[in-house]
mmCIF file with all atom_site columns, C-alpha atoms in Angstrom:
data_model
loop_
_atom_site.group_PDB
_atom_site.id
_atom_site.type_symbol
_atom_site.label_atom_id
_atom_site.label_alt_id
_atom_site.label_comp_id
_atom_site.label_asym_id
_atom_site.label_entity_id
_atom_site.label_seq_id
_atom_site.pdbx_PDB_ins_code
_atom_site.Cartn_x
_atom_site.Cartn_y
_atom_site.Cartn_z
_atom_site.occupancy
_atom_site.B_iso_or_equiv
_atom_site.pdbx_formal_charge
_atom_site.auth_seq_id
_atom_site.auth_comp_id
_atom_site.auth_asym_id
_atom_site.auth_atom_id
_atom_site.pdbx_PDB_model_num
ATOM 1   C CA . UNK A 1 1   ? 115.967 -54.828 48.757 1.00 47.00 ? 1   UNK A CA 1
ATOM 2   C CA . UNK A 1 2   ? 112.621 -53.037 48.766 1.00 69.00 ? 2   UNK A CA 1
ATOM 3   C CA . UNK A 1 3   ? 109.696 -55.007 47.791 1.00 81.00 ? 3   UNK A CA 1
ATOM 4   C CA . UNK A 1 4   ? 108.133 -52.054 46.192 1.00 90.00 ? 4   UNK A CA 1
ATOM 5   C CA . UNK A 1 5   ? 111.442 -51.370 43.802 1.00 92.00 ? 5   UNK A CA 1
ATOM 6   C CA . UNK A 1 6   ? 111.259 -54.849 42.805 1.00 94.00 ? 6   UNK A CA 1
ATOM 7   C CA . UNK A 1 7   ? 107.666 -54.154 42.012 1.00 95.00 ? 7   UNK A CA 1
ATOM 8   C CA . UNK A 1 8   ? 108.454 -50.630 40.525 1.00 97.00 ? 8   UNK A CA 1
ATOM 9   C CA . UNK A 1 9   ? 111.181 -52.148 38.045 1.00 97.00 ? 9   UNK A CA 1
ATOM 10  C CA . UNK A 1 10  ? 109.070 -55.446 37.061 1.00 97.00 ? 10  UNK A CA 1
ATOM 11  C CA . UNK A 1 11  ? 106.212 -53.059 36.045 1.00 97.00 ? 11  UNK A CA 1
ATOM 12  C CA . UNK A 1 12  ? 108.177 -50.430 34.497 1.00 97.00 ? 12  UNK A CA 1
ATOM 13  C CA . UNK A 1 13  ? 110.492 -52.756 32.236 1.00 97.00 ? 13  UNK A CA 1
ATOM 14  C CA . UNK A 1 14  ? 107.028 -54.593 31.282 1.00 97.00 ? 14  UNK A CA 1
ATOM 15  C CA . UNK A 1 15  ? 105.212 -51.324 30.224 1.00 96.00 ? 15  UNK A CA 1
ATOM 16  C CA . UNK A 1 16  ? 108.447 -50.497 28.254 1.00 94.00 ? 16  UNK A CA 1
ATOM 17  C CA . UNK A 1 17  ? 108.574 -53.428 26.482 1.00 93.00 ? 17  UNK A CA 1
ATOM 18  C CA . UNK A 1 18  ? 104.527 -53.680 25.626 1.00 92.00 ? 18  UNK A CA 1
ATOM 19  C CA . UNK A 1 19  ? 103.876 -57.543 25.621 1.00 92.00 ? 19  UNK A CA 1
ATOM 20  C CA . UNK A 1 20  ? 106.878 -59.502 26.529 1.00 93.00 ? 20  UNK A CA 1
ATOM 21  C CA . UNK A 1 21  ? 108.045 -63.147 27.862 1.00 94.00 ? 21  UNK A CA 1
ATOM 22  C CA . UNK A 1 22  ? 108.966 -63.260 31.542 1.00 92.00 ? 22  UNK A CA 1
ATOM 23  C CA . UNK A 1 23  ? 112.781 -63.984 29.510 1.00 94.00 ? 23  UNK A CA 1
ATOM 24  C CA . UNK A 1 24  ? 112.404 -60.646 27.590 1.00 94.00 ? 24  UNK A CA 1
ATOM 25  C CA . UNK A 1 25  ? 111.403 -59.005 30.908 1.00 95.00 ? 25  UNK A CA 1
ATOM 26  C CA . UNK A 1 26  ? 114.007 -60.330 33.323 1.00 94.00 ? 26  UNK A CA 1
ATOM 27  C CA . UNK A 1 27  ? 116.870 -59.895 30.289 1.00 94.00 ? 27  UNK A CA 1
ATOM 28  C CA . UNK A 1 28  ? 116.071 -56.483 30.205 1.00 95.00 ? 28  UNK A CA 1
ATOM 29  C CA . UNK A 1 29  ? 116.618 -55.716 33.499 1.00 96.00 ? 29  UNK A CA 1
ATOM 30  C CA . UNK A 1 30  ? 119.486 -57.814 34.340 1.00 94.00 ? 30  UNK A CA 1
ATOM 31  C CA . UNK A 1 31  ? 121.219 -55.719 31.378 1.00 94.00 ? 31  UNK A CA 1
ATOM 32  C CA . UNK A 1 32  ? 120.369 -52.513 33.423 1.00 94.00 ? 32  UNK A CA 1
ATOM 33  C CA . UNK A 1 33  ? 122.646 -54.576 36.401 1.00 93.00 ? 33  UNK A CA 1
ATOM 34  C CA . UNK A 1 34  ? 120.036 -55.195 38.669 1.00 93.00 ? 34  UNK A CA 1
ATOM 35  C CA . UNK A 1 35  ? 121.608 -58.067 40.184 1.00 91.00 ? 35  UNK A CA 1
ATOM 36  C CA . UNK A 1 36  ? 123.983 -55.442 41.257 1.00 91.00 ? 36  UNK A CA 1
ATOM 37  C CA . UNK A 1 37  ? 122.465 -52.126 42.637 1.00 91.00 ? 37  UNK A CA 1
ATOM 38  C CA . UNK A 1 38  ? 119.168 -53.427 43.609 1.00 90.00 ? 38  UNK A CA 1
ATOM 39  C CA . UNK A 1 39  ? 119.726 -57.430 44.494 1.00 88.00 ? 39  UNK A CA 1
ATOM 40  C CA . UNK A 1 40  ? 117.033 -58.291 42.534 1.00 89.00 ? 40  UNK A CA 1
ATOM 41  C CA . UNK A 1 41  ? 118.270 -62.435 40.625 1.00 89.00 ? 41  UNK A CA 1
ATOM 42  C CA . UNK A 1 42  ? 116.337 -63.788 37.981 1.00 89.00 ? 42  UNK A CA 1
ATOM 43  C CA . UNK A 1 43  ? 114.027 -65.822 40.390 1.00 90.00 ? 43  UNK A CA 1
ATOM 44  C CA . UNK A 1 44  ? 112.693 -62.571 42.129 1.00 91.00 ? 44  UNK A CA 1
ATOM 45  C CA . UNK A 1 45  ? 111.339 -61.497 38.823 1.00 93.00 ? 45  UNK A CA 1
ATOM 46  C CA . UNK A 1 46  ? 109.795 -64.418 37.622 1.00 92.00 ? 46  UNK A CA 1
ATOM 47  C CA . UNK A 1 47  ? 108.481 -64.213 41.111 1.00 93.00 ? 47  UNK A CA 1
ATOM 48  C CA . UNK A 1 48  ? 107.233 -60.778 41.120 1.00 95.00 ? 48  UNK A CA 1
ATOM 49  C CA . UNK A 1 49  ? 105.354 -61.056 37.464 1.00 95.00 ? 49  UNK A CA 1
ATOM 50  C CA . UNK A 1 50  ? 103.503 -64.326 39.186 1.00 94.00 ? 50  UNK A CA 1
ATOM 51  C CA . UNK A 1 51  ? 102.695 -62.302 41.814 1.00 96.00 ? 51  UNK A CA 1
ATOM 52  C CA . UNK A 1 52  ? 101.795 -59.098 39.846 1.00 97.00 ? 52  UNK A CA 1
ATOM 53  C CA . UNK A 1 53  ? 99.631  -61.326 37.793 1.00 96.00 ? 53  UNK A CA 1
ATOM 54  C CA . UNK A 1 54  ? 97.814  -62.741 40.787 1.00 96.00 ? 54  UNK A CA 1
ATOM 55  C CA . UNK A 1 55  ? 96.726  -59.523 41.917 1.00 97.00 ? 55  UNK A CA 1
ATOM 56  C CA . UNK A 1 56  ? 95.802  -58.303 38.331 1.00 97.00 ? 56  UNK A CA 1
ATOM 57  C CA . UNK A 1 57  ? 98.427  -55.966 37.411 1.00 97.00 ? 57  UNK A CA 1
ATOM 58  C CA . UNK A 1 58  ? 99.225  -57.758 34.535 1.00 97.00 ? 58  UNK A CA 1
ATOM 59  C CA . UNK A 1 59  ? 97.744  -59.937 32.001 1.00 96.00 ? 59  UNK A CA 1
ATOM 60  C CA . UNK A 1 60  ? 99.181  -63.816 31.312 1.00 91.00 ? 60  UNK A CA 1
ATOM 61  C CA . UNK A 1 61  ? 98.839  -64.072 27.301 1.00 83.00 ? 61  UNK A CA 1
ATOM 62  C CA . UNK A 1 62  ? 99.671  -67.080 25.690 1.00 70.00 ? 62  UNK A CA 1
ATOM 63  C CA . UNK A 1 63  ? 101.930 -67.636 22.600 1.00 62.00 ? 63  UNK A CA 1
ATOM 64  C CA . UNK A 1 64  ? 100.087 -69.580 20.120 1.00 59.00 ? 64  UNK A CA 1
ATOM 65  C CA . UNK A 1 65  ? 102.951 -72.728 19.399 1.00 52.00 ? 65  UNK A CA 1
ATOM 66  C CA . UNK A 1 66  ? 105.315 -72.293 16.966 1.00 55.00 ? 66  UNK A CA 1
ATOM 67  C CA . UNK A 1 67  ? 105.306 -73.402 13.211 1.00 57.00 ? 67  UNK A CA 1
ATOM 68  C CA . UNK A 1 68  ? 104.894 -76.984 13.015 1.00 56.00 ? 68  UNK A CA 1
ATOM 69  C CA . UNK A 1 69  ? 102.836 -77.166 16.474 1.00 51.00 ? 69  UNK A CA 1
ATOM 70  C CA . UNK A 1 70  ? 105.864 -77.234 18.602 1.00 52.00 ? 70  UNK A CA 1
ATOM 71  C CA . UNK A 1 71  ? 105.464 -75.118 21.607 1.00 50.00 ? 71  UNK A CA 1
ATOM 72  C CA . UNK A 1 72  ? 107.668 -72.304 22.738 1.00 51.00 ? 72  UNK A CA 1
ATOM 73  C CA . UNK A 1 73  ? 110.026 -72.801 25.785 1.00 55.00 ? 73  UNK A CA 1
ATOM 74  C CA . UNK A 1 74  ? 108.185 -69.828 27.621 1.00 51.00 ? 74  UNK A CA 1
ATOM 75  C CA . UNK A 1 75  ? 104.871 -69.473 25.839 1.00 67.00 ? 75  UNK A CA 1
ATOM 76  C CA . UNK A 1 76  ? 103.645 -66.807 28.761 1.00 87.00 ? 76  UNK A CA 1
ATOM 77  C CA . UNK A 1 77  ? 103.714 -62.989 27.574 1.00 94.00 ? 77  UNK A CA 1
ATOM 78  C CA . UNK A 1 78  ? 102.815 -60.474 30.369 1.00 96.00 ? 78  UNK A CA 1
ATOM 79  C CA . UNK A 1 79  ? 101.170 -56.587 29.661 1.00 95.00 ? 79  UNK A CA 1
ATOM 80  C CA . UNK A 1 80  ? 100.233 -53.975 32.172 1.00 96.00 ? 80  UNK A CA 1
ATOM 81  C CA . UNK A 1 81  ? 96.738  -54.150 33.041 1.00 97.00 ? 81  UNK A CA 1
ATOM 82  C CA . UNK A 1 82  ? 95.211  -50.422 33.796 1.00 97.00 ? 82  UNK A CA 1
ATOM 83  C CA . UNK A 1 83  ? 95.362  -51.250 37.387 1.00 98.00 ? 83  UNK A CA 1
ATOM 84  C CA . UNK A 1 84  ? 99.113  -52.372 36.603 1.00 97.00 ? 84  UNK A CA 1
ATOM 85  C CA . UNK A 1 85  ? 99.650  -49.172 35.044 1.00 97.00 ? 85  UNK A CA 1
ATOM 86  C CA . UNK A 1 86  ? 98.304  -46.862 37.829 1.00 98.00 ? 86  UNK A CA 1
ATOM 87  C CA . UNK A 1 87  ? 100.348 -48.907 40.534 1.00 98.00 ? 87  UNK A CA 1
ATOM 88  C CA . UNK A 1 88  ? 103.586 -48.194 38.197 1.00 98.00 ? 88  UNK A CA 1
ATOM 89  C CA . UNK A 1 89  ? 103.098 -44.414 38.286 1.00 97.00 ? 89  UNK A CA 1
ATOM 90  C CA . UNK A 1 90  ? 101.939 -44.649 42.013 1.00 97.00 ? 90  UNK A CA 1
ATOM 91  C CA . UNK A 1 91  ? 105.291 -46.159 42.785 1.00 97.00 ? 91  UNK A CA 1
ATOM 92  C CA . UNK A 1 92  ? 107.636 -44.110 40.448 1.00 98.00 ? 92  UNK A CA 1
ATOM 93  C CA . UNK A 1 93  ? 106.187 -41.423 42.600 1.00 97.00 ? 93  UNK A CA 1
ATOM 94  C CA . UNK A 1 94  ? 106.257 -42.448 45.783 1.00 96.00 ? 94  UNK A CA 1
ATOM 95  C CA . UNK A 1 95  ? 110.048 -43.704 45.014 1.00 96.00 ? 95  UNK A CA 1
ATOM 96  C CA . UNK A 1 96  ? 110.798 -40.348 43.977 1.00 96.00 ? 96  UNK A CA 1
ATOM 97  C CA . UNK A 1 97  ? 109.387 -38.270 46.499 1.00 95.00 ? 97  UNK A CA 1
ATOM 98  C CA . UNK A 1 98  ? 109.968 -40.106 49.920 1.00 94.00 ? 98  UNK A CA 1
ATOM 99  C CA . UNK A 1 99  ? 113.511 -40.626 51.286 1.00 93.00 ? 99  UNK A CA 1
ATOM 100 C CA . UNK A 1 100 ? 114.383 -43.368 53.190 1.00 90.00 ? 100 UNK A CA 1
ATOM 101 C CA . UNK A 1 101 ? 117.984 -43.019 54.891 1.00 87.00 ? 101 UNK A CA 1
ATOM 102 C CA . UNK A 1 102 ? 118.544 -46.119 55.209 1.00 85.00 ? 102 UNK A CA 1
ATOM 103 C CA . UNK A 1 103 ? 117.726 -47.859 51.961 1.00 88.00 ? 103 UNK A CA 1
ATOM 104 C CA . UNK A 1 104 ? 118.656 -45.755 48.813 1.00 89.00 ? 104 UNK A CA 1
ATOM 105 C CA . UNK A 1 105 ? 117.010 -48.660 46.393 1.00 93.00 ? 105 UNK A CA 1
ATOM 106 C CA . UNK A 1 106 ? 113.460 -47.531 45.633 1.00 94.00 ? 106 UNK A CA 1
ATOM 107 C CA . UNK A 1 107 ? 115.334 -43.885 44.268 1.00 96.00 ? 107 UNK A CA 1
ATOM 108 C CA . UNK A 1 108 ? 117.766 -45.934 42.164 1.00 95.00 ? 108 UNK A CA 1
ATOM 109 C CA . UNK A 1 109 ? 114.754 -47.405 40.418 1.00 96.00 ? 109 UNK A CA 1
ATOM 110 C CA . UNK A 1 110 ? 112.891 -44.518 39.819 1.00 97.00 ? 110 UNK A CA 1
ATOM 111 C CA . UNK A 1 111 ? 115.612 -42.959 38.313 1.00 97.00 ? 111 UNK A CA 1
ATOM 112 C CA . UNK A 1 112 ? 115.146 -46.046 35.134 1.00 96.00 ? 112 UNK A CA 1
ATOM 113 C CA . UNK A 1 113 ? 111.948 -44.090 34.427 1.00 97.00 ? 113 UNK A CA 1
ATOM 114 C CA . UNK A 1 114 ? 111.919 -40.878 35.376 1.00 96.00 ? 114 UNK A CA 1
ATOM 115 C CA . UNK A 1 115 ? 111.369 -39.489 31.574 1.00 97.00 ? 115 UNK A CA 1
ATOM 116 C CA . UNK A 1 116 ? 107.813 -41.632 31.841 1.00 97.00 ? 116 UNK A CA 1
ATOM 117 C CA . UNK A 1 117 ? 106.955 -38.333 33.735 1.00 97.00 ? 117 UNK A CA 1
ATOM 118 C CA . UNK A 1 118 ? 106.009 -34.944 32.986 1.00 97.00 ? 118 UNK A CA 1
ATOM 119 C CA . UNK A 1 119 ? 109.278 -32.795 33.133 1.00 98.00 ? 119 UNK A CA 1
ATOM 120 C CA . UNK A 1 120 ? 107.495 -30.379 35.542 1.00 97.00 ? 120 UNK A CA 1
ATOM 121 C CA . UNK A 1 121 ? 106.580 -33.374 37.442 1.00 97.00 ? 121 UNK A CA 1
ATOM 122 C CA . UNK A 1 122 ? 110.160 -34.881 37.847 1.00 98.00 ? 122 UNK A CA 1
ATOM 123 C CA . UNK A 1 123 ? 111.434 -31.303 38.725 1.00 98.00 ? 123 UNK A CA 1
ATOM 124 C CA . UNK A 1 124 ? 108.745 -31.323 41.602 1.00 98.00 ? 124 UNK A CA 1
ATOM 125 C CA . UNK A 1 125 ? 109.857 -34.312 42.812 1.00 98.00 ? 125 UNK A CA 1
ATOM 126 C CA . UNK A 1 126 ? 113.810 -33.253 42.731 1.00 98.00 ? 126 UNK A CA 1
ATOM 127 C CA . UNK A 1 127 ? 112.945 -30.392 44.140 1.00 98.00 ? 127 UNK A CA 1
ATOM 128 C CA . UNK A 1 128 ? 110.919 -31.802 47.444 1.00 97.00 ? 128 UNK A CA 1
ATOM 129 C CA . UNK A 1 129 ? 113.402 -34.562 47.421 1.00 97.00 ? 129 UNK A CA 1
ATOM 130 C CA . UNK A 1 130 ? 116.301 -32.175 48.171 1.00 97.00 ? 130 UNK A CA 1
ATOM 131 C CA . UNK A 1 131 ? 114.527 -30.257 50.547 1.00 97.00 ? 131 UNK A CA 1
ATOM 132 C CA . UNK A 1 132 ? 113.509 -33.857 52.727 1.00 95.00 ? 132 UNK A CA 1
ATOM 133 C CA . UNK A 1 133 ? 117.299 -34.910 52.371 1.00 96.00 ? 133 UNK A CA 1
ATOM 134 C CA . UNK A 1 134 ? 118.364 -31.683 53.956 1.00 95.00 ? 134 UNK A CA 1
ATOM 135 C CA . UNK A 1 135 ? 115.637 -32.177 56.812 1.00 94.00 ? 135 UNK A CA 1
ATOM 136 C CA . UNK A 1 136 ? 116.888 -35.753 56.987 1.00 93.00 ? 136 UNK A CA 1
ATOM 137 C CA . UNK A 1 137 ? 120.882 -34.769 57.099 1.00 90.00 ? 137 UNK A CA 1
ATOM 138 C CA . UNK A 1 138 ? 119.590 -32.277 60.479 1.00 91.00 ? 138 UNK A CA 1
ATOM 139 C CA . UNK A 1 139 ? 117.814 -35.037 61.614 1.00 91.00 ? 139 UNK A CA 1
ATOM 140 C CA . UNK A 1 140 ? 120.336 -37.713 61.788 1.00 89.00 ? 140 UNK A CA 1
ATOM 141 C CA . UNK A 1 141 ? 122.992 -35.035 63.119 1.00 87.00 ? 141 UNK A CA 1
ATOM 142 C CA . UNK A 1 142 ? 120.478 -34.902 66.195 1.00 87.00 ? 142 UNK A CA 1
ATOM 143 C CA . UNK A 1 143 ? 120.164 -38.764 65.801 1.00 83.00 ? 143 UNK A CA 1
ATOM 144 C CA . UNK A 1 144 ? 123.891 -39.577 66.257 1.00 82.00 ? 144 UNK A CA 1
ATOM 145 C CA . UNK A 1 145 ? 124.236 -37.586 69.494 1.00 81.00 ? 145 UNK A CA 1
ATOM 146 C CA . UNK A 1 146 ? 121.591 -39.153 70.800 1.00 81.00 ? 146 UNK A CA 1
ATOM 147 C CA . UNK A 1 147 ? 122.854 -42.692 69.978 1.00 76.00 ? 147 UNK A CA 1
ATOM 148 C CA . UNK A 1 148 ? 125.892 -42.007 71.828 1.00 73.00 ? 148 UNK A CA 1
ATOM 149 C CA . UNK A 1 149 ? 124.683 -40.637 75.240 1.00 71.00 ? 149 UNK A CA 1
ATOM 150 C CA . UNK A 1 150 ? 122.491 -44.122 74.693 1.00 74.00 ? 150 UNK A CA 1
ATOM 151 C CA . UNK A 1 151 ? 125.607 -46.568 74.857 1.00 69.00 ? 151 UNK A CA 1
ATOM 152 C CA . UNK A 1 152 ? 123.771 -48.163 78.189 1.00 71.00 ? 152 UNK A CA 1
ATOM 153 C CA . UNK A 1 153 ? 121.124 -49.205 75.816 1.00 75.00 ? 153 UNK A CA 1
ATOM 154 C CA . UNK A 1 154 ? 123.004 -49.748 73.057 1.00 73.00 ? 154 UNK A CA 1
ATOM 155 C CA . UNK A 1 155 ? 126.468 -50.716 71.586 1.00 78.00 ? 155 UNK A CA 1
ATOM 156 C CA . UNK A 1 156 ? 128.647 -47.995 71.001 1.00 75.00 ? 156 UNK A CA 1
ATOM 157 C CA . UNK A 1 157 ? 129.637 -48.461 67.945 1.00 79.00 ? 157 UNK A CA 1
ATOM 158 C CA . UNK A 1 158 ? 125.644 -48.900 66.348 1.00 80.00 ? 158 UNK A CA 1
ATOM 159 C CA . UNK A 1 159 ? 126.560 -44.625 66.341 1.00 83.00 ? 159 UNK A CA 1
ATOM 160 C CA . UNK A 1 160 ? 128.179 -45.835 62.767 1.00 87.00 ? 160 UNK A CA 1
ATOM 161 C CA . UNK A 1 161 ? 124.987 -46.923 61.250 1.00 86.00 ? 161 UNK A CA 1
ATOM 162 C CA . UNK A 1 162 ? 124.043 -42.982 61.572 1.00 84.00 ? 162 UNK A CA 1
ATOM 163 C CA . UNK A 1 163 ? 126.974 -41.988 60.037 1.00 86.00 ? 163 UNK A CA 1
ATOM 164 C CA . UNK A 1 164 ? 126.814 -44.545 57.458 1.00 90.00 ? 164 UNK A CA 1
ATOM 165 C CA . UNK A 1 165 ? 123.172 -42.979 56.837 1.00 89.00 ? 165 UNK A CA 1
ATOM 166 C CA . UNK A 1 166 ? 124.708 -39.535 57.205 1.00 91.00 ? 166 UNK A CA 1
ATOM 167 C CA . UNK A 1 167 ? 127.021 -40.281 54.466 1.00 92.00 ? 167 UNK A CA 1
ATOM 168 C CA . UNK A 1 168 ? 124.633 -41.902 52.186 1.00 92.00 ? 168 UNK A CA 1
ATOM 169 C CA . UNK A 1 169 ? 122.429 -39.176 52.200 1.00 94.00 ? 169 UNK A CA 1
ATOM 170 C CA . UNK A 1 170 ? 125.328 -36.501 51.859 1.00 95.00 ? 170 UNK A CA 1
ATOM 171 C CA . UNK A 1 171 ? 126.366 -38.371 48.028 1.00 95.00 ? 171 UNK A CA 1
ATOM 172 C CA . UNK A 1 172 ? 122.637 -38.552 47.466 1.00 96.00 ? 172 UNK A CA 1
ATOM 173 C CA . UNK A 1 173 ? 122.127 -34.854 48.145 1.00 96.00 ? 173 UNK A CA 1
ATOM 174 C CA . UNK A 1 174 ? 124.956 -34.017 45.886 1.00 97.00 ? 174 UNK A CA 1
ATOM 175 C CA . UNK A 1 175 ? 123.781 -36.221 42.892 1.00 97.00 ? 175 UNK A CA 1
ATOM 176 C CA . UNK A 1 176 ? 120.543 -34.909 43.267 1.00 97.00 ? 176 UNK A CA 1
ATOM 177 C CA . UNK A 1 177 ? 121.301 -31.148 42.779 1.00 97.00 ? 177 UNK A CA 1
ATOM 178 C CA . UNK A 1 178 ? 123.156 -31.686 40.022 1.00 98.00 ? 178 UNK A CA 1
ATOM 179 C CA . UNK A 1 179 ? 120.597 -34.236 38.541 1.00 98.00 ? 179 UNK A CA 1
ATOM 180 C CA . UNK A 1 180 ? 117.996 -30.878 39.076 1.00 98.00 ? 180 UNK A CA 1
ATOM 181 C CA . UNK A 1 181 ? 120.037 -28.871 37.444 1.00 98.00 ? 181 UNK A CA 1
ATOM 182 C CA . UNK A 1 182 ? 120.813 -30.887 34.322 1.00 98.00 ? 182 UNK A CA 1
ATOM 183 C CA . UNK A 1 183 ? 116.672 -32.028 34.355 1.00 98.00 ? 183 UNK A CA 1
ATOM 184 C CA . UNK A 1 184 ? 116.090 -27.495 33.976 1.00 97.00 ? 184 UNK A CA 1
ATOM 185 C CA . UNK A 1 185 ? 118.938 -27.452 31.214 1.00 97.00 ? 185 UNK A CA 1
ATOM 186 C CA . UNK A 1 186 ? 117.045 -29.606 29.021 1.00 97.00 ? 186 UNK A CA 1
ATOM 187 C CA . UNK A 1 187 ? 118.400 -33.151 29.664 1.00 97.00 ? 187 UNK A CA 1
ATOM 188 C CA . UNK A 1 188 ? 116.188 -35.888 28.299 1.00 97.00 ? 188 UNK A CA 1
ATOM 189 C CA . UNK A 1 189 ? 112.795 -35.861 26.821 1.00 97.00 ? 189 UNK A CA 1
ATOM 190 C CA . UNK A 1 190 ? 110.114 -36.513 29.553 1.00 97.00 ? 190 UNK A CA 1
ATOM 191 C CA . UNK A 1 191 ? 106.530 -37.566 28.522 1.00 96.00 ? 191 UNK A CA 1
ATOM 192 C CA . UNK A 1 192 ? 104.526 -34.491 27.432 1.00 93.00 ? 192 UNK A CA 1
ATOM 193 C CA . UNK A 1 193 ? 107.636 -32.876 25.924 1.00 93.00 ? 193 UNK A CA 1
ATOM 194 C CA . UNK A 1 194 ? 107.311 -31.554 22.429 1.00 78.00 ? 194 UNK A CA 1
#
């Protein structure tokens, strides 16, 4: 699991909800099943808003205690700080424009906030996204021939991590054109639209 999807989804699902508990916040995204497509548990989000806090990303506001002075179970509320708010868009983009073929996680985030973008933006992005996964799919086909005239330096079969990429990046490349092509048809309503 990327560090920097953790950070993009902690952000994001703050921002969304405006002022929230760390409950609110890690509720909401393990009912987006985050526990399953990007291994991020309960801990690594309570985690990540300390840490986001720390470096001033977000804010720490207090509950005042409930009615009859009792205090709340978890009195911390956390908001995007400007800084927090730039580093959210910062990684939305980079998760939408760089491809990694070996760790499809960061894209999977993005794609839980891609209408906080311009639509011209996000088509951009698509767009420069298919054209690295194409580079990437010739560059891996290069890669796997070379991994097996290196079986003296490495085990045969490691040749099935390329493919594994290879494949991965196929499914992607075929999601992504027809994620494009519903985006120019009109699907969703992206910040700026009308």
């Amino acid at each position: 699991m990327s560090a920097d999807a953790t950070r993009l989804l902690v952000l994001g699902a703050t921002r969304q909800e405006g002022s929230a508990t760390g409950y609110a916040i890690m509720r909401e995204l393990i009912s987006w099943g985050v526990e399953d497509w990007a291994s991020v548990n309960p801990g690594s989000i309570y985690g990540a808003l300390r840490a986001l806090a720390k470096e001033g990303l977000l804010v720490e506001d207090s509950e005042p205690p409930a009615a009859g002075g009792r205090s709340r179970r978890n009195s911390k509320r956390y908001r995007l700080t400007d800084e927090g708010s730039s580093a959210f868009t910062d990684l939305l983009r980079r998760a939408l424009w760089e491809v990694d073929p070996y760790q499809g996680t960061p894209f999977l985030a993005a794609l839980c906030f891609l209408v906080d973008l311009t639509r011209d933006e996000v088509l951009a992005a698509i767009e420069e996204r298919i054209t690295r996964l194409d580079s990437l799919q010739r560059q891996l086909s290069f890669d796997e021939k070379q991994t097996v005239l290196d079986t003296a330096k490495r085990p045969p079969h490691s040749v099935e991590f390329v493919r594994l990429a290879t494949a991965r990046l196929d499914g992607e490349r075929t999601f992504t054109g027809t994620l494009l092509d519903r985006i120019r048809n009109g699907a969703y309503t992206f910040a700026g639209d009308g």
